[in-house]
Tab-separated table of C-alpha atoms and ligand atoms in Angstrom:
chain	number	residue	atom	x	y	z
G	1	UNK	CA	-53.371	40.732	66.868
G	2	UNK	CA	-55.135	36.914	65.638
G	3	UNK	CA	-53.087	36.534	62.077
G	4	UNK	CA	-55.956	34.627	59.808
G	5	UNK	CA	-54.858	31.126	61.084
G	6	UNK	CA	-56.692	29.288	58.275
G	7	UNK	CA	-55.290	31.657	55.429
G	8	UNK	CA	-51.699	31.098	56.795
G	9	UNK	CA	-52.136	27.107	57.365
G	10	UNK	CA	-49.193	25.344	55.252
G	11	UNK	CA	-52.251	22.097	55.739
G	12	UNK	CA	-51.253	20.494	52.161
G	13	UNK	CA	-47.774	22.836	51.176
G	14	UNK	CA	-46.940	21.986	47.413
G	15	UNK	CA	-44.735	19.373	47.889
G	16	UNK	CA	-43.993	18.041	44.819
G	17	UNK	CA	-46.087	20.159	42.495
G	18	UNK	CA	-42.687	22.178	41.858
G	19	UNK	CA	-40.123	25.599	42.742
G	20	UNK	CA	-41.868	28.200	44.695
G	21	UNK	CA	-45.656	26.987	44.304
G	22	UNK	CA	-47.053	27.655	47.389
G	23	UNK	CA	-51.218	26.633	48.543
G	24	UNK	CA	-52.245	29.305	50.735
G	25	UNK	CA	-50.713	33.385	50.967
G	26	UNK	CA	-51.085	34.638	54.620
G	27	UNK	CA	-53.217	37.536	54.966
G	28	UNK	CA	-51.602	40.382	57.141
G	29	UNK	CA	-53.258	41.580	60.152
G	30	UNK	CA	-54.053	45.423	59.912
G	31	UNK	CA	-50.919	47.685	60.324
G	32	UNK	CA	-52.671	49.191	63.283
G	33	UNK	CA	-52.652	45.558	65.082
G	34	UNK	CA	-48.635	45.391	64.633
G	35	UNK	CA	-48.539	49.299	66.045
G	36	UNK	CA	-50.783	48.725	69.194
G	37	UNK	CA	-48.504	45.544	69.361
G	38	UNK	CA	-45.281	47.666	68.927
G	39	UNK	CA	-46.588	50.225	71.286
G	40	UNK	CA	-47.214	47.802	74.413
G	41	UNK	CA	-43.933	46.668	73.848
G	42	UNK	CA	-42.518	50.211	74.217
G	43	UNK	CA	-40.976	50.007	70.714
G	44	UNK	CA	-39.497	52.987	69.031
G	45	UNK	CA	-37.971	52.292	65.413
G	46	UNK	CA	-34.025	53.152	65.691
G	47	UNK	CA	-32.510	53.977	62.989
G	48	UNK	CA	-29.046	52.466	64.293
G	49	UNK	CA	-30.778	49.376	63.908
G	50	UNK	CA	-32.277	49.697	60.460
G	51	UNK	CA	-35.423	48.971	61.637
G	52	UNK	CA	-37.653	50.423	58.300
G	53	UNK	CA	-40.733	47.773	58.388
G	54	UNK	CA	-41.812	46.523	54.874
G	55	UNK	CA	-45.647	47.893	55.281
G	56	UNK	CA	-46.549	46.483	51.833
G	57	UNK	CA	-47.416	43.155	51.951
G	58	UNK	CA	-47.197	42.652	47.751
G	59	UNK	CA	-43.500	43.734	47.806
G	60	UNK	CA	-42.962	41.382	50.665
G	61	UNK	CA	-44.738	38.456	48.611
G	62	UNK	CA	-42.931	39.220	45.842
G	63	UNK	CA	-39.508	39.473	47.614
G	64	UNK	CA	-40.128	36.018	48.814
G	65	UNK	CA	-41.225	34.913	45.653
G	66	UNK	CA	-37.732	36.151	43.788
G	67	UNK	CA	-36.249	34.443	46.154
G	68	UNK	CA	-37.515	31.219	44.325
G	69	UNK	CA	-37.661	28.900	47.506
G	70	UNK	CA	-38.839	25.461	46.998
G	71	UNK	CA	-40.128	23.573	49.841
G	72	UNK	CA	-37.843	22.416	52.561
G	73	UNK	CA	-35.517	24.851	51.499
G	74	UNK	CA	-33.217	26.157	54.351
G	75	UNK	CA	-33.160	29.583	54.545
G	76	UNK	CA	-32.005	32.447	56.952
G	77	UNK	CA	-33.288	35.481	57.300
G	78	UNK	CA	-31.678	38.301	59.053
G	79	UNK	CA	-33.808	40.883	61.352
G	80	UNK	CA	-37.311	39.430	60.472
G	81	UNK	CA	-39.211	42.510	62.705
G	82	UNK	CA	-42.449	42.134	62.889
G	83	UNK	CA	-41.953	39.040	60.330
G	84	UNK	CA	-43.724	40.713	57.152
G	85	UNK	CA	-41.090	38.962	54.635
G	86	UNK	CA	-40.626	35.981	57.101
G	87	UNK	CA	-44.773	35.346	56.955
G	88	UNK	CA	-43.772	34.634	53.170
G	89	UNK	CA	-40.764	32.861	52.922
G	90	UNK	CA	-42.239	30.329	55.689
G	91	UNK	CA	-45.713	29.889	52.977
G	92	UNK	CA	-43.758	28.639	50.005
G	93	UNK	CA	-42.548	26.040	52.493
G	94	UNK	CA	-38.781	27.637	53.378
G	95	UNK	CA	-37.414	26.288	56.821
G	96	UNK	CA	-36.416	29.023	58.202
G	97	UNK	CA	-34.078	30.462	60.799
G	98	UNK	CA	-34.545	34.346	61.134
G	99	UNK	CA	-32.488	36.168	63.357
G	100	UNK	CA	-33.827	39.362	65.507
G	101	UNK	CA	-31.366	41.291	67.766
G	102	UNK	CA	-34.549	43.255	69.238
G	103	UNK	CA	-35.965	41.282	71.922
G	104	UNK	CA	-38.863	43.473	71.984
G	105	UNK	CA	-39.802	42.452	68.030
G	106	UNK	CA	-39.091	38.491	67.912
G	107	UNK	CA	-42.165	38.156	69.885
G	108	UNK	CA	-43.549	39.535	67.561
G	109	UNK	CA	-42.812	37.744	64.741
G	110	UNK	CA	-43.176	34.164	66.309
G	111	UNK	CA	-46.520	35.331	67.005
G	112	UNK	CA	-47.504	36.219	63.443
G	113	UNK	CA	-45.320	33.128	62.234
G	114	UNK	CA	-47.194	30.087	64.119
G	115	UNK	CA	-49.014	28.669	61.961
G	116	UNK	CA	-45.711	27.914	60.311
G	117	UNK	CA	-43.939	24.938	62.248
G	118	UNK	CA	-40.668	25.020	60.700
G	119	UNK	CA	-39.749	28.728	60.594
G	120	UNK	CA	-38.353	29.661	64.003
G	121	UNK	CA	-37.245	32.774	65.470
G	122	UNK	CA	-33.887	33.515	67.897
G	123	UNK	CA	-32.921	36.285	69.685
G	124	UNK	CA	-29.634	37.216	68.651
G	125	UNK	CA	-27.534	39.913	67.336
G	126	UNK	CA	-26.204	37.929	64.028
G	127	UNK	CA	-22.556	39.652	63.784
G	128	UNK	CA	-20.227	38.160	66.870
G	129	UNK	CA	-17.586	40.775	65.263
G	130	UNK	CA	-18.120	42.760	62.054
G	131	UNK	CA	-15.734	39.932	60.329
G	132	UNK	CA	-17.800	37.338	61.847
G	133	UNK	CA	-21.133	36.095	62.426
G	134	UNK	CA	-22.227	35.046	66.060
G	135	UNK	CA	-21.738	31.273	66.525
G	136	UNK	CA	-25.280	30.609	67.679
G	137	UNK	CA	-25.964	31.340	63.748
G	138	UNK	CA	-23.042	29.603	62.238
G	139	UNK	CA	-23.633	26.294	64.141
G	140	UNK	CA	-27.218	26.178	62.568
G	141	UNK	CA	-26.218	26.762	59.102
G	142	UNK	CA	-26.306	23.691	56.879
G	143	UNK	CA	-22.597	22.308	56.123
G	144	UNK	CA	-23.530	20.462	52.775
G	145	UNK	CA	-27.047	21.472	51.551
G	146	UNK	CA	-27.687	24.115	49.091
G	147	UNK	CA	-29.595	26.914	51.346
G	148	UNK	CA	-30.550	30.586	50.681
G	149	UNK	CA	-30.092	33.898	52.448
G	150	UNK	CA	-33.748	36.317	52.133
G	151	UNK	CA	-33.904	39.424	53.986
G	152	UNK	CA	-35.111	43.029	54.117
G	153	UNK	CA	-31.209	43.939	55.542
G	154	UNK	CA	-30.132	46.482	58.154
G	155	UNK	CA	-28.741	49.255	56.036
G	156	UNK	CA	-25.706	49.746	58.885
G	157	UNK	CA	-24.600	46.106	58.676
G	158	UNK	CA	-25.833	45.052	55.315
G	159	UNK	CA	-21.870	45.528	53.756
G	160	UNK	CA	-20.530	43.354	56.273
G	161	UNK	CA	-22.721	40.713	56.296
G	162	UNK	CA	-22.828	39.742	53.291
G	163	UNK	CA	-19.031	40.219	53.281
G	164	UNK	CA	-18.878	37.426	55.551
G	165	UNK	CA	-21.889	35.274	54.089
G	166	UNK	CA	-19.888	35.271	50.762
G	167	UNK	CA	-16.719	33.919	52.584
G	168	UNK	CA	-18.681	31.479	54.344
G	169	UNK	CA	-16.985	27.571	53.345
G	170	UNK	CA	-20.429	26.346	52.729
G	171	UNK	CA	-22.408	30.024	51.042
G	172	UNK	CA	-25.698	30.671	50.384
G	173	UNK	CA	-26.522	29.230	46.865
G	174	UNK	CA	-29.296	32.201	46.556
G	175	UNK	CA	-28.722	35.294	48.400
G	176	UNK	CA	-31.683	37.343	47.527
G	177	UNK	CA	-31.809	40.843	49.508
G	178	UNK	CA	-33.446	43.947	50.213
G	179	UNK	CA	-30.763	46.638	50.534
G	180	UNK	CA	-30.044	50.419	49.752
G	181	UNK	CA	-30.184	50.657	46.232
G	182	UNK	CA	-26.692	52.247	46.249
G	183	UNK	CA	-25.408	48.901	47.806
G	184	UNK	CA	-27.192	46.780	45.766
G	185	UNK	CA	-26.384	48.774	42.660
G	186	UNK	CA	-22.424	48.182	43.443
G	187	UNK	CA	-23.031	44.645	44.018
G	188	UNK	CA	-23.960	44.050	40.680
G	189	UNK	CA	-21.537	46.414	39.111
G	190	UNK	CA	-19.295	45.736	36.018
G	191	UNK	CA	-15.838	47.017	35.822
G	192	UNK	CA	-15.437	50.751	34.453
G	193	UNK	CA	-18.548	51.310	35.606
G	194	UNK	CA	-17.468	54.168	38.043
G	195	UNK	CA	-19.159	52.464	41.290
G	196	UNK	CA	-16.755	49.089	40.641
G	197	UNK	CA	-14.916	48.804	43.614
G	198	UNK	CA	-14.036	46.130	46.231
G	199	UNK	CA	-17.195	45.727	47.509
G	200	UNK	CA	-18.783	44.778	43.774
G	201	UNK	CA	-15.166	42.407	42.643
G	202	UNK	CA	-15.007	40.500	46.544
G	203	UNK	CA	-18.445	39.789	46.359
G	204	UNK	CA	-18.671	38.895	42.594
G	205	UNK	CA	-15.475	36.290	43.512
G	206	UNK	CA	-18.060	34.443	44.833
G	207	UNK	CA	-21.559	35.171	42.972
G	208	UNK	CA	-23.786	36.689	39.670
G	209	UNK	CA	-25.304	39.006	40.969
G	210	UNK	CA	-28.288	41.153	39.062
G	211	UNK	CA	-30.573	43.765	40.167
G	212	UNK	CA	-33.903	43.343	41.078
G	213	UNK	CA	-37.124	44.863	41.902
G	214	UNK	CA	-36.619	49.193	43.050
G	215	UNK	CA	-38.637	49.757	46.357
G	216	UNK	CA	-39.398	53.470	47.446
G	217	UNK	CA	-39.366	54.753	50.607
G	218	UNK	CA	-43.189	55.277	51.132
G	219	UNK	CA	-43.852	51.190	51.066
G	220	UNK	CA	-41.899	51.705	54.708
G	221	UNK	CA	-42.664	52.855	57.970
G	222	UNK	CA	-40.844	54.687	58.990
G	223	UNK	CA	-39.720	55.824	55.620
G	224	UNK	CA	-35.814	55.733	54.783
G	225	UNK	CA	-34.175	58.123	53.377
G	226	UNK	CA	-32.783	56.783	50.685
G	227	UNK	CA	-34.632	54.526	47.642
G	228	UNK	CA	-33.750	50.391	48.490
G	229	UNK	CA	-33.873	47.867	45.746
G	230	UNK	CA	-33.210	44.239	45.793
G	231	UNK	CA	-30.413	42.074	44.287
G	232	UNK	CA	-30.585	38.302	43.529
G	233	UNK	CA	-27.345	36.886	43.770
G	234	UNK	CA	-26.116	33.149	42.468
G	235	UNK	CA	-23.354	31.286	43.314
G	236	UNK	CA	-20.740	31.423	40.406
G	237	UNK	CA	-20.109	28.239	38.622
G	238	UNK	CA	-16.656	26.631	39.685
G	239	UNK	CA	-16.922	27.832	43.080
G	240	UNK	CA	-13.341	27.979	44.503
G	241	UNK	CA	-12.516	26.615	47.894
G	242	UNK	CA	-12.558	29.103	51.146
G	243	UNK	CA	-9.003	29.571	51.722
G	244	UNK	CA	-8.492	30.385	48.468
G	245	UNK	CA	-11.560	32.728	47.938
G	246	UNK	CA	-10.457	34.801	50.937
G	247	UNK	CA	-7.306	35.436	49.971
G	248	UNK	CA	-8.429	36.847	46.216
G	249	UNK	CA	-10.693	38.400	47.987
G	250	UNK	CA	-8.589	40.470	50.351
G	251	UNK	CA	-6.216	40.801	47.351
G	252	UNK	CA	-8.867	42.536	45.152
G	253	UNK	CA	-9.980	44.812	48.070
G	254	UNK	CA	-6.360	46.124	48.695
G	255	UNK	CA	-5.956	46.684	44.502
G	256	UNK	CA	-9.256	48.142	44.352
G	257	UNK	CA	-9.079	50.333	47.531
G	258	UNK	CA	-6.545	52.753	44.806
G	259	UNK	CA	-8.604	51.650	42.037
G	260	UNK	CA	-8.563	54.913	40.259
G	261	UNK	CA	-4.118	54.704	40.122
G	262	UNK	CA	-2.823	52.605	37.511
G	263	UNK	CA	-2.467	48.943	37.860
G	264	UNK	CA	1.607	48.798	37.936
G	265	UNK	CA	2.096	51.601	40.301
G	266	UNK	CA	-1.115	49.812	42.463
G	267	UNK	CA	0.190	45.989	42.253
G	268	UNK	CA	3.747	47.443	42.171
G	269	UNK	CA	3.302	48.726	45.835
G	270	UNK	CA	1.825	45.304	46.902
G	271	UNK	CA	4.431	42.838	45.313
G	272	UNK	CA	7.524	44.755	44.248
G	273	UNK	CA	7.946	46.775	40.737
G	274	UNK	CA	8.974	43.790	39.249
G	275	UNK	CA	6.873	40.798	40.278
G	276	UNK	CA	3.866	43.515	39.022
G	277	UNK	CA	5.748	44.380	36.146
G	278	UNK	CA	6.175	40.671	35.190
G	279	UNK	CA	2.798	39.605	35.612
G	280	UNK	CA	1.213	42.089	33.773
G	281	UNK	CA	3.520	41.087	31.113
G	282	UNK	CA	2.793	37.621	31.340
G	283	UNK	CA	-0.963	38.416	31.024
G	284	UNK	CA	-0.398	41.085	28.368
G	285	UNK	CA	-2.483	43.396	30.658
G	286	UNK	CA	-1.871	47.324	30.016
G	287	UNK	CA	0.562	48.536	32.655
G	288	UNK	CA	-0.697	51.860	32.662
G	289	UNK	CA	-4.594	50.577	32.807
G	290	UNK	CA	-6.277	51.774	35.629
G	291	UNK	CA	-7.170	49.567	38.102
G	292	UNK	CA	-10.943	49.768	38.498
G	293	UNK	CA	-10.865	48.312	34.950
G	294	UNK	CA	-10.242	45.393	35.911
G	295	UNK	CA	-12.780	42.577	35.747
G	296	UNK	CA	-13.195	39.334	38.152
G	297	UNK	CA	-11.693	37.106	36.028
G	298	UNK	CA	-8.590	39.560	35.513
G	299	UNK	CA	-8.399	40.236	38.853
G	300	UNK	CA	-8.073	36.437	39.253
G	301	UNK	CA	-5.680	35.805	36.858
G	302	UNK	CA	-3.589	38.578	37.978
G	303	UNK	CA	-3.866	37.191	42.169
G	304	UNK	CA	-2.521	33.727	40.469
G	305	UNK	CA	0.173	35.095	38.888
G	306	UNK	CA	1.930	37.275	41.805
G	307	UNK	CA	1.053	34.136	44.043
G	308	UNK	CA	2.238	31.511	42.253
G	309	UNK	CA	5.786	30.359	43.623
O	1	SAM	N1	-37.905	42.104	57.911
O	1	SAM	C1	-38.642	43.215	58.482
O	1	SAM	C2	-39.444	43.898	57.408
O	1	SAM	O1	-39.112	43.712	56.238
O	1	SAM	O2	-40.389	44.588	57.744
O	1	SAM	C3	-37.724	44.211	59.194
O	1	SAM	C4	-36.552	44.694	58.379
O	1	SAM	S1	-35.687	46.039	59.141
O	1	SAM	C5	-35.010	46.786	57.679
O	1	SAM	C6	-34.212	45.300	59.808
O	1	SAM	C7	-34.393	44.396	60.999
O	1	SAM	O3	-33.104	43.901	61.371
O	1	SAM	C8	-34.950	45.050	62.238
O	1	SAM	O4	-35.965	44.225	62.763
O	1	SAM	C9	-33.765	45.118	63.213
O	1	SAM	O5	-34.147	45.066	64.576
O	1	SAM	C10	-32.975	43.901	62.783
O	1	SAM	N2	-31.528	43.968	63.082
O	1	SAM	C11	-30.721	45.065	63.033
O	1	SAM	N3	-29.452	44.736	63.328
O	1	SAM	C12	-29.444	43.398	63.564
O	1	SAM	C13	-28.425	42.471	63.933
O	1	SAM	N4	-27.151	42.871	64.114
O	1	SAM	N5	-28.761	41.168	64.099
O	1	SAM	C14	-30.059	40.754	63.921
O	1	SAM	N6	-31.065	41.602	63.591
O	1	SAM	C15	-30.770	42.895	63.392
């Protein structure tokens, strides 16, 4: 496999002519130079894994172009493969950390990526715990700098992740994925909407989220099962700090885990019948509404008032 080192060169990157302008768009090898690759590596795709490769190379531009990078952006993605979204993200100028746990594909992708100086791939399985993410990825994160999270996810760990990449102290200001388009459909969920639950209200604590692009299964080898679509997802204005973010956040999941009860009998098991009874009052919220109903900002209002002293 030679990548087209001269189409890939970053020689003269947009800096300064503006967001997400980049000189030069790598051209892709053939597929069958990534499988003869694959092969002498004695890969099989596994399916615990997630490993579905993004064979076409527009949706991967485009991807990385929704992702609106600018140059010098930091940005992490997770489980670059054979680096088909990476290849893109690094050509609008991203510095980027991607994060393989096969050993047998980060090859790989550093192969296809070096023409590209500042995107760099480790070996790592990102998740130390499903709660947490391994420190060899946490320590590189930026502490103060606005950076962005672009990735083709792992269906089996995509919930989780980004889970923990919302509780982060310092988020992703852009989190701009490729996920099943059932997950990325409840991210971006409104209340009432039947799929509203705590995945959709813990991760909107933290982010607007909208849907994106819909990507079938035959631009993949080897081809889910299931349709994927990507979500773009902001950081809400007014961002509150960690501690308290986590602790709405585990509030809304235990409310929303019996989100189809009412709210009083719900909140009334978690705080006493009359601490819920008195701050439903004091909101002049509907006792008997149920609690899937209930947006962010009520949910919000609602942690505040059963926490205050
Ligand atoms: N980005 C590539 C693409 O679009 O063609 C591959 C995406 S594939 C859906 C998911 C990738 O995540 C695979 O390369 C897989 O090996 C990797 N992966 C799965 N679990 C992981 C984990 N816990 N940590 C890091 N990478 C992981």
């Amino acid at each position: 496999m030679e990548p087209d080192k001269q189409a890939a060169s970053t020689d003269g990157l947009g800096k300064g002519e503006g967001a997400n302008v980049p000189l030069e768009r790598p051209v892709r090898p053939p597929w069958a130079d990534f499988k003869a690759a694959l092969e002498a590596a004695g890969f099989h795709p596994s399916r615990k894994l997630g490993q579905n490769f993004l064979l076409d190379d527009n949706m991967a531009r485009a991807i990385a172009a929704d992702a609106g990078i600018n140059p010098g952006r930091f940005v992490l993605e997770i489980g670059p493969g054979c680096g088909f979204l990476s290849v893109h993200l690094a050509s609008f100028g991203a510095r980027l950390l991607a994060v393989e746990i096969d050993t047998r594909l980060a090859p790989i992708a550093r192969r296809f990526l070096e023409p590209f100086p500042d995107a760099e791939v480790i070996e790592f399985d990102v998740l130390a715990t499903k709660s947490r993410l391994a420190p060899e990825v946490l320590e590189r994160l930026p502490e103060s700098e606005p950076w962005s999270l672009c990735s083709n996810l792992p269906y089996s760990i995509s919930g989780p992740l980004l889970a923990i990449a919302s509780q982060l102290d310092h988020p992703p200001e852009v989190v701009c994925c490729l996920v099943q388009k059932e997950v990325a459909e409840r991210l971006a969920a409104g209340p009432g909407s039947g799929i509203w639950g705590p995945l959709s209200a813990s991760f909107q604590e933290t982010y607007s989220v909208s849907m994106g692009r819909l990507v079938p299964p035959q631009l993949f080898w080897p081809r889910p099962k299931v349709d994927s679509a990507v979500f773009i997802a902001r950081l809400r204005e007014g961002l509150a700090p960690a501690e308290l973010r986590r602790k709405r956040i585990a509030f809304y999941r235990e409310l929303l885990q019996r989100r189809r009860q009412s709210v009083r009998r719900v909140l009334g098991d978690m705080v006493g019948r009359s601490a819920a009874d008195h701050a439903l009052a004091a909101l002049g919220m509907d006792p008997k509404g149920r609690a899937e109903t209930l947006s962010v900002d009520e949910l919000r209002a609602l942690h505040g008032e059963v926490e205050a002293p």
